[in-house]
Amino acid sequence: MGSSDALRSDIRGIRGIGEKRAQALNSLGIFSLFDLISYFPRRYEDRSEIASIGLTQDGETVTVCAVCGDEPRISRIRRGLDLVRFRIYDNTGELTVTFFNQPYVRNQIRRGETYRFYGKVEMKGSRRSMANPAFEAEEAAGPLSVTGRIVPVYGLRSGLQQKLLRQSIRQGLDSCLETLPEVLPEALRKEFALADAPSAYEAIHFPESPDALSAARKRFIFEELFVLSCALDRRRQQRAAGIPVPRPDFDDFYSALPFAPTRAQRRAVEEAAEDLASGMQMNRLLQGDVGSGKTLVAAALVWQCSRTGRLSLFMAPTEILAEQHFRTLTAFLAPFGIRVGLLTGSMKAAEKRAVRSALESGALDLLVGTHALLGDDLSLSDPVLVITDEQHRFGVDQRARLARAKGMPPHVYVMSATPIPRTLALMIYGDLSVSVLDELPPGRKEIETFCVGSAYHERLLNFIRKLCAEGRQVFVVCPKVEDESDEPESSSAGDSGKLLSAVEHAEQLRRELPELRIDCLHGRMKPAEKDAAMGRMLRDETDVLVSTTVIEVGVDVPNAALMLIENAERFGLSQLHQLRGRVGRGQHASYCVLVTDHHGAEVKARMKALCESSDGFHIAEEDLRLRGPGDFFGSRQHGLPEMHLAELGAETESLLKARDAAHRLLEEDPLLESPEHRDLHDRVQLLSEKMNGTLN
Ligand code: ADP
Ligand code: MG
């Protein structure tokens, strides 16, 4: 049995772990020996400093080393409440120790003997006391001692005790420390000055010093990212076979366009075209800031695929967007005789039937529709290419569905304007390859961005009047739908005004700007109502559209020249950037005004980042830095396995190193076959098995 097999073995096989304890550990998700030793402490308490009783302060948590001054007494305070009490002293002072409902303590403490106690000091006048401290004999030593060292604190469920976990992990470590697999080849450990496995496992649980602990953490962060990188790289290698789509000469396509594609667009097309021609299934993400011209790239790929005589699908998140894309794609593709169809929920039944029968008879090359609708038709229509636009869930659902489809899987192309830091994207999208549009089409005017207080309201009204008089349109975004009375969390410093609601604000603007056509759009409206309101804005029947963030996705209103965001502090940086991208899509000078009365440092930093930069990726990096990765991704939608130590994003530096190291290693030994890489191979395998449930 290899050492890795031993790590997979059930914890019940460990000496000292019986059925009852095993069940308790199972409740923490610990099943195998490897689970057990990989259950890292949530935090540590440094109990190594010994304090002098006489110098301790009220409320301080300390370790003291003291003599028990009297025979521990037990008293019954009331039914169900026992108290053990005794006094302890050192050279500097004395202290009363109490234990509630732990009568057995009386038998563990002897008058005249010296113990170490760890707990919180409370002072009443000059009298000190400590309740329920951890304690042990003065001469106690070793990893399981609970004072006089750095003590691990594990995340637990109720009913479980730290002591039990420490003991179990100790037993687990003792049973395998000698034979622990080493997933990091020695050369790599040397190169990055990383601790070896046995000392790292020992020190992450039972550190002898702060230095030992940080060395262990450094190693495990690297290991985590490295193994993940290897697993993801291997998945990329193990692509499914795909329909080979011959690569055309794209100049034929480009020359028919009303404008020259940007360098970034050409590159993105090349990258995907190569995937399509490779005979392997394409799984590619196109990341491009708002307005970077993703639709053109999609059109080029549809053009390439149309030559196979097979269908492509284009999925948009809303009907409005589906219709917009239908128009744009038709304009790009119709000159080549490519037949484009549209399928949305609000179409008449007869129209839908017509499209479906066109589909069946092979009379369509491209079908555009909403995610929801086309999702159902995916397997029926047997497409060669599936393009998903603005899918915030990264297409995981669709990809899962596609994976279950019969026959050759279609090529998958996911487009997103949600800027995610580049390094992170590579990890998050798992086995997706990533193309980036890092360049805007020429002649795009910078959107002038300002941040003002609500005192500017009058001046902003004048600005709106002026723009609308020039024939422009305006977006106003509010964080909420209706005014709800005081939000509980709105007591943060500087929060002076109430939150503007979209509905109320629209009413107010109607009073203040009676000459303008003001409309309102929010998430509580029915989809058809929303689409109607958006439609009026598109047809220039609305001057000012007041809305919640429902307009976030890529709707094109080229005539809109101002994005006004009320209570801007309520929005994340990336979200603000997305909103700003709704304007500046035509030839008019465009503006974004952020209204906030918040002056907190974090809010200021956010507003400043936005006023100073128009680069979505730069802004995403800032956002990540300000908010941390937890917030950034919301509810773990990225499908990556949980990290023990590494915080994706926070560890960008290590991430890059680990990825690079993984690439190099896999180039050398693609299947991880060399004996030196056996442990790594096994670990990558183990991780891949875990990921199979979430990715694909
Ligand atoms: P997004 O990446 O936000 O989806 P779109 O595909 O909607 O961007 O493109 C935004 C606008 O830029 C569209 O009006 C499109 O016609 C225009 N556009 C795209 N590529 C170019 C280009 N190379 N040169 C000039 N305009 C372009
Ligand atoms: Mg778009």
PDB file of N, CA, C and O in Angstrom, residues 54 60-61 73 181 202 216 237 259 262 301 305 321 354 385 405 466 494 512 517 560 592 604 607 645 659 671:
ATOM      1  N   GLY A  54       0.452  40.047  39.265  1.00  0.00           N
ATOM      2  CA  GLY A  54       0.298  41.400  39.789  1.00  0.00           C
ATOM      3  C   GLY A  54       0.274  42.469  38.709  1.00  0.00           C
ATOM      4  O   GLY A  54      -0.128  43.611  38.956  1.00  0.00           O
ATOM      5  N   GLU A  60      -7.692  41.204  30.310  1.00  0.00           N
ATOM      6  CA  GLU A  60      -6.572  40.668  29.562  1.00  0.00           C
ATOM      7  C   GLU A  60      -6.618  39.133  29.575  1.00  0.00           C
ATOM      8  O   GLU A  60      -6.919  38.532  30.597  1.00  0.00           O
ATOM      9  N   THR A  61      -6.304  38.502  28.436  1.00  0.00           N
ATOM     10  CA  THR A  61      -6.211  37.047  28.404  1.00  0.00           C
ATOM     11  C   THR A  61      -4.740  36.664  28.470  1.00  0.00           C
ATOM     12  O   THR A  61      -3.958  37.090  27.616  1.00  0.00           O
ATOM     13  N   ARG A  73     -12.422  24.226  46.786  1.00  0.00           N
ATOM     14  CA  ARG A  73     -13.699  23.981  47.438  1.00  0.00           C
ATOM     15  C   ARG A  73     -14.795  23.914  46.385  1.00  0.00           C
ATOM     16  O   ARG A  73     -14.759  24.636  45.400  1.00  0.00           O
ATOM     17  N   PRO A 181       3.425  11.645   2.197  1.00  0.00           N
ATOM     18  CA  PRO A 181       3.831  11.897   0.818  1.00  0.00           C
ATOM     19  C   PRO A 181       4.349  13.330   0.676  1.00  0.00           C
ATOM     20  O   PRO A 181       3.891  14.226   1.389  1.00  0.00           O
ATOM     21  N   GLU A 202       3.582  19.232  10.837  1.00  0.00           N
ATOM     22  CA  GLU A 202       3.771  19.347  12.278  1.00  0.00           C
ATOM     23  C   GLU A 202       3.542  20.797  12.716  1.00  0.00           C
ATOM     24  O   GLU A 202       2.803  21.074  13.651  1.00  0.00           O
ATOM     25  N   ALA A 216       5.357  27.147   7.630  1.00  0.00           N
ATOM     26  CA  ALA A 216       4.392  26.108   7.268  1.00  0.00           C
ATOM     27  C   ALA A 216       3.283  26.688   6.407  1.00  0.00           C
ATOM     28  O   ALA A 216       2.886  26.110   5.397  1.00  0.00           O
ATOM     29  N   GLN A 237      -5.491  19.604 -20.650  1.00  0.00           N
ATOM     30  CA  GLN A 237      -4.889  18.619 -21.557  1.00  0.00           C
ATOM     31  C   GLN A 237      -5.886  17.556 -21.979  1.00  0.00           C
ATOM     32  O   GLN A 237      -5.831  17.027 -23.075  1.00  0.00           O
ATOM     33  N   PHE A 259     -16.021  48.532 -40.130  1.00  0.00           N
ATOM     34  CA  PHE A 259     -14.813  49.089 -39.488  1.00  0.00           C
ATOM     35  C   PHE A 259     -13.749  47.999 -39.403  1.00  0.00           C
ATOM     36  O   PHE A 259     -14.048  46.807 -39.558  1.00  0.00           O
ATOM     37  N   THR A 262     -10.140  45.567 -34.047  1.00  0.00           N
ATOM     38  CA  THR A 262      -8.967  45.953 -33.259  1.00  0.00           C
ATOM     39  C   THR A 262      -7.997  44.779 -33.219  1.00  0.00           C
ATOM     40  O   THR A 262      -8.354  43.644 -33.532  1.00  0.00           O
ATOM     41  N   LEU A 301     -16.688  33.924 -35.313  1.00  0.00           N
ATOM     42  CA  LEU A 301     -16.678  32.486 -35.028  1.00  0.00           C
ATOM     43  C   LEU A 301     -17.901  31.797 -35.625  1.00  0.00           C
ATOM     44  O   LEU A 301     -17.812  30.670 -36.121  1.00  0.00           O
ATOM     45  N   CYS A 305     -17.957  28.769 -38.308  1.00  0.00           N
ATOM     46  CA  CYS A 305     -18.718  27.531 -38.100  1.00  0.00           C
ATOM     47  C   CYS A 305     -19.799  27.327 -39.164  1.00  0.00           C
ATOM     48  O   CYS A 305     -20.165  26.194 -39.472  1.00  0.00           O
ATOM     49  N   LEU A 321     -31.681  41.960 -24.845  1.00  0.00           N
ATOM     50  CA  LEU A 321     -30.331  41.710 -25.336  1.00  0.00           C
ATOM     51  C   LEU A 321     -30.341  40.728 -26.493  1.00  0.00           C
ATOM     52  O   LEU A 321     -29.577  40.875 -27.444  1.00  0.00           O
ATOM     53  N   ALA A 354     -42.559  28.551 -36.280  1.00  0.00           N
ATOM     54  CA  ALA A 354     -41.869  28.780 -37.552  1.00  0.00           C
ATOM     55  C   ALA A 354     -40.357  28.663 -37.368  1.00  0.00           C
ATOM     56  O   ALA A 354     -39.667  28.023 -38.165  1.00  0.00           O
ATOM     57  N   LEU A 385     -21.603  25.072 -32.249  1.00  0.00           N
ATOM     58  CA  LEU A 385     -21.008  26.122 -31.405  1.00  0.00           C
ATOM     59  C   LEU A 385     -22.091  26.739 -30.527  1.00  0.00           C
ATOM     60  O   LEU A 385     -23.187  27.036 -31.013  1.00  0.00           O
ATOM     61  N   ALA A 405     -25.068  15.991 -23.147  1.00  0.00           N
ATOM     62  CA  ALA A 405     -25.648  15.816 -24.474  1.00  0.00           C
ATOM     63  C   ALA A 405     -24.983  14.650 -25.195  1.00  0.00           C
ATOM     64  O   ALA A 405     -23.840  14.306 -24.931  1.00  0.00           O
ATOM     65  N   LYS A 466     -29.885  70.336 -19.817  1.00  0.00           N
ATOM     66  CA  LYS A 466     -29.045  70.748 -20.944  1.00  0.00           C
ATOM     67  C   LYS A 466     -28.837  69.565 -21.903  1.00  0.00           C
ATOM     68  O   LYS A 466     -29.035  69.691 -23.118  1.00  0.00           O
ATOM     69  N   GLY A 494     -20.901  58.719   8.712  1.00  0.00           N
ATOM     70  CA  GLY A 494     -21.081  59.576   7.550  1.00  0.00           C
ATOM     71  C   GLY A 494     -22.368  59.308   6.789  1.00  0.00           C
ATOM     72  O   GLY A 494     -22.636  59.948   5.798  1.00  0.00           O
ATOM     73  N   GLU A 512     -39.614  67.724 -10.565  1.00  0.00           N
ATOM     74  CA  GLU A 512     -38.557  68.711 -10.778  1.00  0.00           C
ATOM     75  C   GLU A 512     -38.303  68.989 -12.256  1.00  0.00           C
ATOM     76  O   GLU A 512     -37.836  70.059 -12.624  1.00  0.00           O
ATOM     77  N   ARG A 517     -39.532  63.478 -20.311  1.00  0.00           N
ATOM     78  CA  ARG A 517     -40.236  62.189 -20.215  1.00  0.00           C
ATOM     79  C   ARG A 517     -39.426  61.266 -19.312  1.00  0.00           C
ATOM     80  O   ARG A 517     -38.322  60.840 -19.656  1.00  0.00           O
ATOM     81  N   ALA A 560     -27.529  57.580 -25.098  1.00  0.00           N
ATOM     82  CA  ALA A 560     -27.429  57.922 -23.675  1.00  0.00           C
ATOM     83  C   ALA A 560     -26.060  58.538 -23.395  1.00  0.00           C
ATOM     84  O   ALA A 560     -25.041  57.991 -23.774  1.00  0.00           O
ATOM     85  N   CYS A 592     -20.285  60.244 -16.364  1.00  0.00           N
ATOM     86  CA  CYS A 592     -20.793  59.427 -15.262  1.00  0.00           C
ATOM     87  C   CYS A 592     -20.639  60.250 -13.994  1.00  0.00           C
ATOM     88  O   CYS A 592     -19.548  60.755 -13.708  1.00  0.00           O
ATOM     89  N   LYS A 604     -14.213  56.534  -0.339  1.00  0.00           N
ATOM     90  CA  LYS A 604     -13.408  57.493  -1.106  1.00  0.00           C
ATOM     91  C   LYS A 604     -12.482  56.766  -2.073  1.00  0.00           C
ATOM     92  O   LYS A 604     -12.326  57.163  -3.227  1.00  0.00           O
ATOM     93  N   MET A 607     -14.467  55.551  -5.075  1.00  0.00           N
ATOM     94  CA  MET A 607     -14.866  56.613  -6.003  1.00  0.00           C
ATOM     95  C   MET A 607     -13.652  57.130  -6.773  1.00  0.00           C
ATOM     96  O   MET A 607     -13.719  57.399  -7.964  1.00  0.00           O
ATOM     97  N   LEU A 645      -5.975  27.462   2.967  1.00  0.00           N
ATOM     98  CA  LEU A 645      -5.206  28.611   3.423  1.00  0.00           C
ATOM     99  C   LEU A 645      -5.174  29.733   2.416  1.00  0.00           C
ATOM    100  O   LEU A 645      -5.333  30.886   2.745  1.00  0.00           O
ATOM    101  N   ARG A 659       1.511  28.626 -10.511  1.00  0.00           N
ATOM    102  CA  ARG A 659       1.047  28.297 -11.858  1.00  0.00           C
ATOM    103  C   ARG A 659       2.206  28.060 -12.788  1.00  0.00           C
ATOM    104  O   ARG A 659       2.233  27.110 -13.566  1.00  0.00           O
ATOM    105  N   LEU A 671       2.219  13.566 -17.735  1.00  0.00           N
ATOM    106  CA  LEU A 671       1.308  12.652 -17.044  1.00  0.00           C
ATOM    107  C   LEU A 671       1.713  12.421 -15.592  1.00  0.00           C
ATOM    108  O   LEU A 671       1.135  11.588 -14.900  1.00  0.00           O
TER     109      LEU A 671
END
